[in-house]
Short mmCIF file of N, CA, C and O in Angstrom, two decimals:
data_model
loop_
_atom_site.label_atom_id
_atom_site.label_comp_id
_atom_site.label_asym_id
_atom_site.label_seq_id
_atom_site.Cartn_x
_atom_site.Cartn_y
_atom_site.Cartn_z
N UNK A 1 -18.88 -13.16 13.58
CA UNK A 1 -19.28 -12.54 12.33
C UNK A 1 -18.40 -12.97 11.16
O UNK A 1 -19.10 -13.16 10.17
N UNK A 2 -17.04 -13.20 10.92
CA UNK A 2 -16.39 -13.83 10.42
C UNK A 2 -16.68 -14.87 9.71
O UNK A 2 -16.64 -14.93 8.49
N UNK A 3 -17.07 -16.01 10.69
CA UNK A 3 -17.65 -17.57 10.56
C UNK A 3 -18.69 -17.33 9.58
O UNK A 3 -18.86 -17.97 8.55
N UNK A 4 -19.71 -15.85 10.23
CA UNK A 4 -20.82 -16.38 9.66
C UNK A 4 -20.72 -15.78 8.27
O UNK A 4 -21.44 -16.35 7.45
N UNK A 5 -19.86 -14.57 7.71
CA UNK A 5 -19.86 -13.90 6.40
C UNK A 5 -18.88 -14.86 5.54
O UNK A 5 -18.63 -14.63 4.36
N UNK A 6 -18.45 -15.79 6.13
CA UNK A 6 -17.36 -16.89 5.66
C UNK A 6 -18.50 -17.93 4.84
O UNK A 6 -18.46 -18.05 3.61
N UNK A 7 -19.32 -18.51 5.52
CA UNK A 7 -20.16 -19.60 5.26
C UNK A 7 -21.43 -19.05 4.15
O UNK A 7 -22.16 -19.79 3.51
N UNK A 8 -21.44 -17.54 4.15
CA UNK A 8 -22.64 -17.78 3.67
C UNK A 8 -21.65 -17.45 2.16
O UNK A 8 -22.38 -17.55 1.17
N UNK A 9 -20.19 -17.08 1.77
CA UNK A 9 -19.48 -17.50 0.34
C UNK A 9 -19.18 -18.78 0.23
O UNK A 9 -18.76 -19.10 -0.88
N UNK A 10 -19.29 -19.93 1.27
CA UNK A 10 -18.78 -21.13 0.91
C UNK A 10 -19.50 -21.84 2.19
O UNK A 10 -18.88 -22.18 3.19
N UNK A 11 -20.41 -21.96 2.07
CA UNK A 11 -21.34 -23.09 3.17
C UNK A 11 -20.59 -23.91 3.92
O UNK A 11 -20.61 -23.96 5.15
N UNK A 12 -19.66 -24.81 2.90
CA UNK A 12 -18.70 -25.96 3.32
C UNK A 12 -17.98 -25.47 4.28
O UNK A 12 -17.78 -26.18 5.27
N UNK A 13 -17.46 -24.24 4.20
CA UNK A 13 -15.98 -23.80 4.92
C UNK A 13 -17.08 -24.44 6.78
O UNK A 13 -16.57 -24.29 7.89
N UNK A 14 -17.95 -24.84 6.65
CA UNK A 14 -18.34 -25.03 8.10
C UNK A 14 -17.36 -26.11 8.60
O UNK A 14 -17.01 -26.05 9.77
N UNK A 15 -17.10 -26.67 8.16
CA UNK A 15 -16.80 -27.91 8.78
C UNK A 15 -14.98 -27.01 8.64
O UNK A 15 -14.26 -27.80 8.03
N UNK A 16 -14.40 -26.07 8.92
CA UNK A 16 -13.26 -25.50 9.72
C UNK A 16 -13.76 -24.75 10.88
O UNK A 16 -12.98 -24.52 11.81
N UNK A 17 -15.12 -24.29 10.94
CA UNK A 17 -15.64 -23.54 12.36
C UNK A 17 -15.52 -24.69 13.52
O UNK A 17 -15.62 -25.89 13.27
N UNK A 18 -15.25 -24.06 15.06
CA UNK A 18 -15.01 -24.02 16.15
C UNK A 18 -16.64 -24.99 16.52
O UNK A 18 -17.80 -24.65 16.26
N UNK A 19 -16.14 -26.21 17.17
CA UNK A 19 -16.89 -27.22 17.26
C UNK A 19 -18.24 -26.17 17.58
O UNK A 19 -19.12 -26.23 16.71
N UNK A 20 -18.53 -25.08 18.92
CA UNK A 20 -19.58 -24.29 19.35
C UNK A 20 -20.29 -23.67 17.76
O UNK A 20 -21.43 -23.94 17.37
N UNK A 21 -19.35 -22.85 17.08
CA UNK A 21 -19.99 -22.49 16.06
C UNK A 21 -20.89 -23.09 15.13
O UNK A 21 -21.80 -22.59 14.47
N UNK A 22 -20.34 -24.56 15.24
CA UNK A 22 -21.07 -25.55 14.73
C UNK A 22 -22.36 -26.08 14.96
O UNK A 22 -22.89 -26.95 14.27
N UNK A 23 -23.00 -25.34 16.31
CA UNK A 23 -23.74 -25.95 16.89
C UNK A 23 -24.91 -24.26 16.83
O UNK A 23 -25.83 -23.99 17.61
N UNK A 24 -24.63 -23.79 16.17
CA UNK A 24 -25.05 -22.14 16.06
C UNK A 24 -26.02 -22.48 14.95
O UNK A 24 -25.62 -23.05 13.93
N UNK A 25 -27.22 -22.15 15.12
CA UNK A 25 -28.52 -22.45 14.53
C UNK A 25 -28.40 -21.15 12.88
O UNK A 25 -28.58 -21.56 11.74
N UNK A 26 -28.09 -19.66 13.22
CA UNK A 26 -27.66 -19.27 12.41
C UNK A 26 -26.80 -19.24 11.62
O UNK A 26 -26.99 -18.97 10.44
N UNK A 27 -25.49 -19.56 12.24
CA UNK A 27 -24.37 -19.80 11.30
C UNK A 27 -24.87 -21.00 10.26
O UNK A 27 -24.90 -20.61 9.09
N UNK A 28 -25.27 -22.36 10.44
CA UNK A 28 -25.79 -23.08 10.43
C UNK A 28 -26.83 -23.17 8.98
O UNK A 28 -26.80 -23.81 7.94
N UNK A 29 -27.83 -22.06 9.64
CA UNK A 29 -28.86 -21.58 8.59
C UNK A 29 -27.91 -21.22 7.50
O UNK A 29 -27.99 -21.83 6.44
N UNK A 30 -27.16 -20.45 7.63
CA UNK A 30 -26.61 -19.03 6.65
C UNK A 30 -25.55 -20.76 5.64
O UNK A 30 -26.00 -20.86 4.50
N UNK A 31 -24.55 -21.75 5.91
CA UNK A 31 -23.91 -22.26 5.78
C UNK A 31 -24.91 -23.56 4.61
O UNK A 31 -24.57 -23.94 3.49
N UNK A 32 -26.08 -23.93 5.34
CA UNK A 32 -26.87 -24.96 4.54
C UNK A 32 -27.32 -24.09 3.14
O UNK A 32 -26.84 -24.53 2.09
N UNK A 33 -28.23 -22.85 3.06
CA UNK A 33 -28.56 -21.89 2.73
C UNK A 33 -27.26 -21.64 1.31
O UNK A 33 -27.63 -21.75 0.14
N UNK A 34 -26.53 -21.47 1.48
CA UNK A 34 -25.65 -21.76 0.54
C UNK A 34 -24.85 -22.84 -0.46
O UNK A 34 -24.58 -22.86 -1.66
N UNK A 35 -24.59 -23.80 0.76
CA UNK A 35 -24.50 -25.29 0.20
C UNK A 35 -24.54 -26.26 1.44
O UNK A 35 -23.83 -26.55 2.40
N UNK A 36 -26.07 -26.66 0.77
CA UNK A 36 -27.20 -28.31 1.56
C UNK A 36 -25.37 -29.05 2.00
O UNK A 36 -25.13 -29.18 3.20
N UNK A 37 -24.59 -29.34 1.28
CA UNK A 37 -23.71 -30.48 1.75
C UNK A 37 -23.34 -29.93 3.31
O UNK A 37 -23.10 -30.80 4.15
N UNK A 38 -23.28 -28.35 3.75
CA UNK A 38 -22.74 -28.32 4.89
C UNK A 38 -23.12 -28.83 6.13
O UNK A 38 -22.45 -28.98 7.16
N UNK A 39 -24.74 -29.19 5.79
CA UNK A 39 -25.14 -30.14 6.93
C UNK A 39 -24.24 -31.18 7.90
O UNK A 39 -23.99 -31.38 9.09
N UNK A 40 -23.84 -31.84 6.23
CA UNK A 40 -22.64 -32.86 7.25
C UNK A 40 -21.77 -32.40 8.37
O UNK A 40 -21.34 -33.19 9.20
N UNK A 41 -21.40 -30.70 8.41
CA UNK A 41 -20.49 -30.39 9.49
C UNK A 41 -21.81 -29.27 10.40
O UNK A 41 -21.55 -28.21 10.98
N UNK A 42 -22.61 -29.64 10.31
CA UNK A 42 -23.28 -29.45 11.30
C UNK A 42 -23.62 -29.79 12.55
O UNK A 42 -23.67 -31.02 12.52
N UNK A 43 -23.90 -29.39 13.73
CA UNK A 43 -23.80 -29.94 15.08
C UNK A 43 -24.93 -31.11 15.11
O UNK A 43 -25.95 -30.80 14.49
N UNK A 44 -24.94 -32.20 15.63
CA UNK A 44 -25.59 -33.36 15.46
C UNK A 44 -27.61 -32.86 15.27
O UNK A 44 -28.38 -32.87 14.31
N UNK A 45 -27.81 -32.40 17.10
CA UNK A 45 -28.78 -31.69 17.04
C UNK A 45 -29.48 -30.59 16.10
O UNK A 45 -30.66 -30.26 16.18
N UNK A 46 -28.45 -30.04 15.09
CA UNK A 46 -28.87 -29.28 13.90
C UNK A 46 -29.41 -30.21 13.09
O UNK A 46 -30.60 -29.97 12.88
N UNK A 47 -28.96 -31.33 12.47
CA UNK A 47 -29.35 -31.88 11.64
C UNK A 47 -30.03 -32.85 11.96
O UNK A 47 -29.91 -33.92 11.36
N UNK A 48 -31.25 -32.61 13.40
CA UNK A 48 -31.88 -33.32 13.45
C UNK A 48 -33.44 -31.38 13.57
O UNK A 48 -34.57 -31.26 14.06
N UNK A 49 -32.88 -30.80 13.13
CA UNK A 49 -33.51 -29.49 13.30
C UNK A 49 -34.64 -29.42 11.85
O UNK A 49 -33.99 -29.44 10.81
N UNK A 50 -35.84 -29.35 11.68
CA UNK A 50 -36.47 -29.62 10.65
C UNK A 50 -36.33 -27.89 9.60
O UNK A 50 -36.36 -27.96 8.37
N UNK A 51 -36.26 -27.17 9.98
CA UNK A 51 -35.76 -25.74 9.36
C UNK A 51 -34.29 -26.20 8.59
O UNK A 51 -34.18 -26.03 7.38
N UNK A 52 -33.27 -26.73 9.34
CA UNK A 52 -32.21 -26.19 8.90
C UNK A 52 -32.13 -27.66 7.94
O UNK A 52 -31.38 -27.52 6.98
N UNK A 53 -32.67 -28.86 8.04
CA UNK A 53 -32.68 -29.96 7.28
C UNK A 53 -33.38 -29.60 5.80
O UNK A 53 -32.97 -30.01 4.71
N UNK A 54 -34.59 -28.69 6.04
CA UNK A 54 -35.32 -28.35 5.04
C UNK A 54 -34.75 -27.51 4.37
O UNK A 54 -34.83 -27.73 3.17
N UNK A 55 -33.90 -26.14 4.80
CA UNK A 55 -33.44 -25.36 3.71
C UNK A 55 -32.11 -26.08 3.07
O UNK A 55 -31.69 -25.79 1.94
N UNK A 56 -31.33 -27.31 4.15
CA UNK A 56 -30.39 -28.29 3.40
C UNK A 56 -30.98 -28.85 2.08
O UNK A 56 -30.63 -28.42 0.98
N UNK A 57 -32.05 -30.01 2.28
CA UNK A 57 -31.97 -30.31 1.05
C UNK A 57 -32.96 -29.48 -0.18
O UNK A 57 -33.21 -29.91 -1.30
N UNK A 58 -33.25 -28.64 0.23
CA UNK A 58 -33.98 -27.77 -0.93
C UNK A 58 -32.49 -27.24 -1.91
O UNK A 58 -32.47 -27.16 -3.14
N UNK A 59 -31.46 -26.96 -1.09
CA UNK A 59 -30.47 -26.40 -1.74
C UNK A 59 -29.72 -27.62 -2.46
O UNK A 59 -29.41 -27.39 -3.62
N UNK A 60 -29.27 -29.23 -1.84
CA UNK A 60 -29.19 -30.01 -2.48
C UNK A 60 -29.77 -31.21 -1.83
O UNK A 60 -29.55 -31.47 -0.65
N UNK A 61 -30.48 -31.91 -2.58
CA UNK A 61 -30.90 -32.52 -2.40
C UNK A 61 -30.58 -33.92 -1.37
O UNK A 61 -31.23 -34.36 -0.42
N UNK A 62 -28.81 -34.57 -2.23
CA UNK A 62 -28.35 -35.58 -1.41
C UNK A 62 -28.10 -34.95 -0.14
O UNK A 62 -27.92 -35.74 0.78
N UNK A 63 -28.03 -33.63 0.16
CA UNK A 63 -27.91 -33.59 2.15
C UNK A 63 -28.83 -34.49 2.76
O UNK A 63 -28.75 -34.67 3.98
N UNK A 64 -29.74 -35.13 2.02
CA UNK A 64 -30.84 -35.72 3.19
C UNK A 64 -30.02 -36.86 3.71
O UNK A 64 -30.59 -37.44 4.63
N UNK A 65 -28.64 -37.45 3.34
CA UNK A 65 -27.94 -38.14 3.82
C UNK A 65 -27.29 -38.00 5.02
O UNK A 65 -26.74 -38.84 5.74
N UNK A 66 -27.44 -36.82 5.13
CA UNK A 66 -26.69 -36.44 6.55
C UNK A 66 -27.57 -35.88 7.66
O UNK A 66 -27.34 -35.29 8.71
N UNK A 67 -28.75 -36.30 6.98
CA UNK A 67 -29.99 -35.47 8.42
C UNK A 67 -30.24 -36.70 9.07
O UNK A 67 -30.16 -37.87 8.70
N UNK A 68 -30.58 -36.12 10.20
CA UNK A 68 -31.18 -37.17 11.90
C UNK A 68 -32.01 -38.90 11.00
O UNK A 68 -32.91 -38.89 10.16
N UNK A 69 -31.66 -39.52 11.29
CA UNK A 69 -32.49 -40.50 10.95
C UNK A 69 -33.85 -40.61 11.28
O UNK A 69 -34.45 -41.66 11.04
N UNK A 70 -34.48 -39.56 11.86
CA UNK A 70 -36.32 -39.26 12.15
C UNK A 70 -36.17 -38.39 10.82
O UNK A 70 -36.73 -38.85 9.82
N UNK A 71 -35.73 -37.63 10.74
CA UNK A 71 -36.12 -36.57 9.14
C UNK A 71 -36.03 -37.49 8.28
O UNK A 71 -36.99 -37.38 7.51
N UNK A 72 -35.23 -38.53 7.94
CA UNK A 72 -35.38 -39.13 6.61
C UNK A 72 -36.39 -40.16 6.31
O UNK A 72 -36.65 -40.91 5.37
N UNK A 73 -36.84 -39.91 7.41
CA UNK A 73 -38.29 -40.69 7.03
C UNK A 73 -39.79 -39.60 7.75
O UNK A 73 -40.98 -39.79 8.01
N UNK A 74 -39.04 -38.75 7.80
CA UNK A 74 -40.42 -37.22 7.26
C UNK A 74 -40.72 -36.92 5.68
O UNK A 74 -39.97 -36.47 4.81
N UNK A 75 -42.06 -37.33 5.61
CA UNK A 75 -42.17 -36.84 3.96
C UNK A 75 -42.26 -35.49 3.06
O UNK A 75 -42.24 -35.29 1.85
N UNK A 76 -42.36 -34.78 4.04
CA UNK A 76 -42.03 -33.40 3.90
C UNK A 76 -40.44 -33.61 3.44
O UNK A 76 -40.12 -33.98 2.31
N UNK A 77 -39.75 -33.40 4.21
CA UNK A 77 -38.09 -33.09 3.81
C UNK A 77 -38.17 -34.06 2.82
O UNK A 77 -38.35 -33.35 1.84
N UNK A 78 -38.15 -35.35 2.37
CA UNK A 78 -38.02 -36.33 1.68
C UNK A 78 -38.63 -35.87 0.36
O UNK A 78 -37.91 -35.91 -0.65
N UNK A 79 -39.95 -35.43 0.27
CA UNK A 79 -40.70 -35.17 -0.98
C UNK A 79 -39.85 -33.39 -1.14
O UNK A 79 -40.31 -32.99 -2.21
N UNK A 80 -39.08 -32.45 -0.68
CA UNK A 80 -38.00 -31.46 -1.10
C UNK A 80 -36.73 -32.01 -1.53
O UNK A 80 -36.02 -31.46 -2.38
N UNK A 81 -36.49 -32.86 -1.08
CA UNK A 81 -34.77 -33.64 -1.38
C UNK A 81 -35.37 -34.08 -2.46
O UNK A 81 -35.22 -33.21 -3.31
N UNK A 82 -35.95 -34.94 -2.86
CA UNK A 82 -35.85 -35.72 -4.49
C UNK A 82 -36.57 -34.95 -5.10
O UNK A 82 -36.55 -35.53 -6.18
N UNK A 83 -37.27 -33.99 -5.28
CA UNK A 83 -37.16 -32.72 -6.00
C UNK A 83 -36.29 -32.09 -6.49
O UNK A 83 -36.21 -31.39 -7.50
N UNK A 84 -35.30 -32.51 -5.33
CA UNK A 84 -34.37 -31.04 -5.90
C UNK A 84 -33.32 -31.91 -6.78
O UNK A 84 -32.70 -31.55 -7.78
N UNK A 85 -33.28 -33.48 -5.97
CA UNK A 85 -32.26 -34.84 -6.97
C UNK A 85 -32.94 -35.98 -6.59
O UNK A 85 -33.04 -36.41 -5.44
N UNK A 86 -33.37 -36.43 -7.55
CA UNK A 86 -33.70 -37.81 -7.30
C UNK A 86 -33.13 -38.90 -6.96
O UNK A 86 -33.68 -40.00 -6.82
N UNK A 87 -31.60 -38.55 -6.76
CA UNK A 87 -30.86 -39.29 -6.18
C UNK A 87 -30.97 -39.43 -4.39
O UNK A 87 -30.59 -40.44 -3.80
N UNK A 88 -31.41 -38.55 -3.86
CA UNK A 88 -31.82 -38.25 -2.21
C UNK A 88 -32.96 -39.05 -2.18
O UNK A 88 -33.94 -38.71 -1.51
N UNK A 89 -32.95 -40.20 -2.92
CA UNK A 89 -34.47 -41.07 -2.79
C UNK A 89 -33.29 -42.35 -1.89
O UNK A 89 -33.48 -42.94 -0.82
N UNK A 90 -32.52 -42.40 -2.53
CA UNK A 90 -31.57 -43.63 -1.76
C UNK A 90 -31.46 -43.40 -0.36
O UNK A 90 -31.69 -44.29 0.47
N UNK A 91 -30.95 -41.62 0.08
CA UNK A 91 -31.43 -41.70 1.64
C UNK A 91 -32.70 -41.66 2.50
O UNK A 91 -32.93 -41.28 3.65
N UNK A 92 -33.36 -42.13 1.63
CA UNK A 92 -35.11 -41.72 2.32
C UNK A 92 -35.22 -43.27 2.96
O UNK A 92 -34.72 -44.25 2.40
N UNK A 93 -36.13 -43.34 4.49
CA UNK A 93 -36.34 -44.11 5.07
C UNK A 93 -37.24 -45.31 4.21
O UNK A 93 -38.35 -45.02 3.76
N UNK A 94 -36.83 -46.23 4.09
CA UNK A 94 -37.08 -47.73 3.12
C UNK A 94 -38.20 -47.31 3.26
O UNK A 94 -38.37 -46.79 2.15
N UNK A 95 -39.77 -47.02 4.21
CA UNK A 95 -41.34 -46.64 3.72
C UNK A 95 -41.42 -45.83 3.00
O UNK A 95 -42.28 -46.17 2.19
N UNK A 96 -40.97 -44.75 2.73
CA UNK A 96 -40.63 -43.52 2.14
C UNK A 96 -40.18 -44.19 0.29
O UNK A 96 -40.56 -43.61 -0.72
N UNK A 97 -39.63 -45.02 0.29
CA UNK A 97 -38.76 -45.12 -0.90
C UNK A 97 -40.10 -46.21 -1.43
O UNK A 97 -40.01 -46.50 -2.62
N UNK A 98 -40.61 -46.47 -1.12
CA UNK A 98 -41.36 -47.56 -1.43
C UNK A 98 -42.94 -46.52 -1.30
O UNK A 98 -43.99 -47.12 -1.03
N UNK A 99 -42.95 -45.13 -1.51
CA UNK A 99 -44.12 -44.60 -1.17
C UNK A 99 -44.07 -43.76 -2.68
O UNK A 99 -43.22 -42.94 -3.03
N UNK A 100 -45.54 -44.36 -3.60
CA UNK A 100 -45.88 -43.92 -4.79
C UNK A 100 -45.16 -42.54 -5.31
O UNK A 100 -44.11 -42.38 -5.93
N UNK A 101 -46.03 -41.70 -4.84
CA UNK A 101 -45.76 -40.36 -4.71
C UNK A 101 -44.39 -40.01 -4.75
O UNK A 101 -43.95 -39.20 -5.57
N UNK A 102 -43.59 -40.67 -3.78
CA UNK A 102 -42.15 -39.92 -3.43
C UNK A 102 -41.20 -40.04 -4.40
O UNK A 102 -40.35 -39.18 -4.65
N UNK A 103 -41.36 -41.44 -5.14
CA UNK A 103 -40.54 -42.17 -6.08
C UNK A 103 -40.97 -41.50 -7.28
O UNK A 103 -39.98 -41.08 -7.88
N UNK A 104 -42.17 -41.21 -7.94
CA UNK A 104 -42.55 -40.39 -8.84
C UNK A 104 -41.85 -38.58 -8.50
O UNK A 104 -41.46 -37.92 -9.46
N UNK A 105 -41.81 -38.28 -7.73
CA UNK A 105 -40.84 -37.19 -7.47
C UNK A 105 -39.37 -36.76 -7.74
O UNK A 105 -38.67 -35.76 -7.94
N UNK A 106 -39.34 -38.17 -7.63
CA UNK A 106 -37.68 -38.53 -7.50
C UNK A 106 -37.56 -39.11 -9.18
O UNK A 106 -36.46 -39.65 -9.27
N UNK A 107 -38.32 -39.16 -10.52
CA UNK A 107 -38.33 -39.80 -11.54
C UNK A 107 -37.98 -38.13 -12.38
O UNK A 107 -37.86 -38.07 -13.60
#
């Protein structure tokens, strides 16, 4: 409970949680949910998790840098990340970046 009332004032503080905690789908939630960057200290399998990738980059966008390499070329998560920065177009899978729609998103 700690971890998790910790993360949801500072998302980041994830990446000091206990490798297991890291791998905690809620803590996880509660940590992206606050700040998308905490993905990066997310357990590998999280950030290949389409929930917890999606509320990542809705919150910021460049997290799509740190999701599973199958999500970054889902156009769902991809067309929420350059929404939220059009800079999360650089991590989108090269079809994706080269797809009308997504790049107009990202403008």
């Amino acid at each position: 409970e700690v971890v998790l009332e910790a993360v949801r004032q500072n998302g980041v503080a994830l990446r000091f949680a206990d490798e297991a905690l890291r791998a905690d789908r809620k803590i996880v939630l509660a940590a992206v949910r606050q700040s998308g960057r905490a993905l990066e200290y997310a357990h590998p399998a999280l950030r290949a998790d389409l929930e917890v990738v999606l509320e990542a980059v809705r919150q910021n966008g460049v997290a799509l840098r740190f999701a599973d390499e199958a999500l970054r070329a889902d156009r769902k998560i991809v067309l929420a990340a350059v929404r939220q920065s059009g800079r999360a177009l650089e991590y989108a899978h090269p079809a994706l970046r080269a797809d009308l729609e997504v790049v107009l998103e990202a403008v």
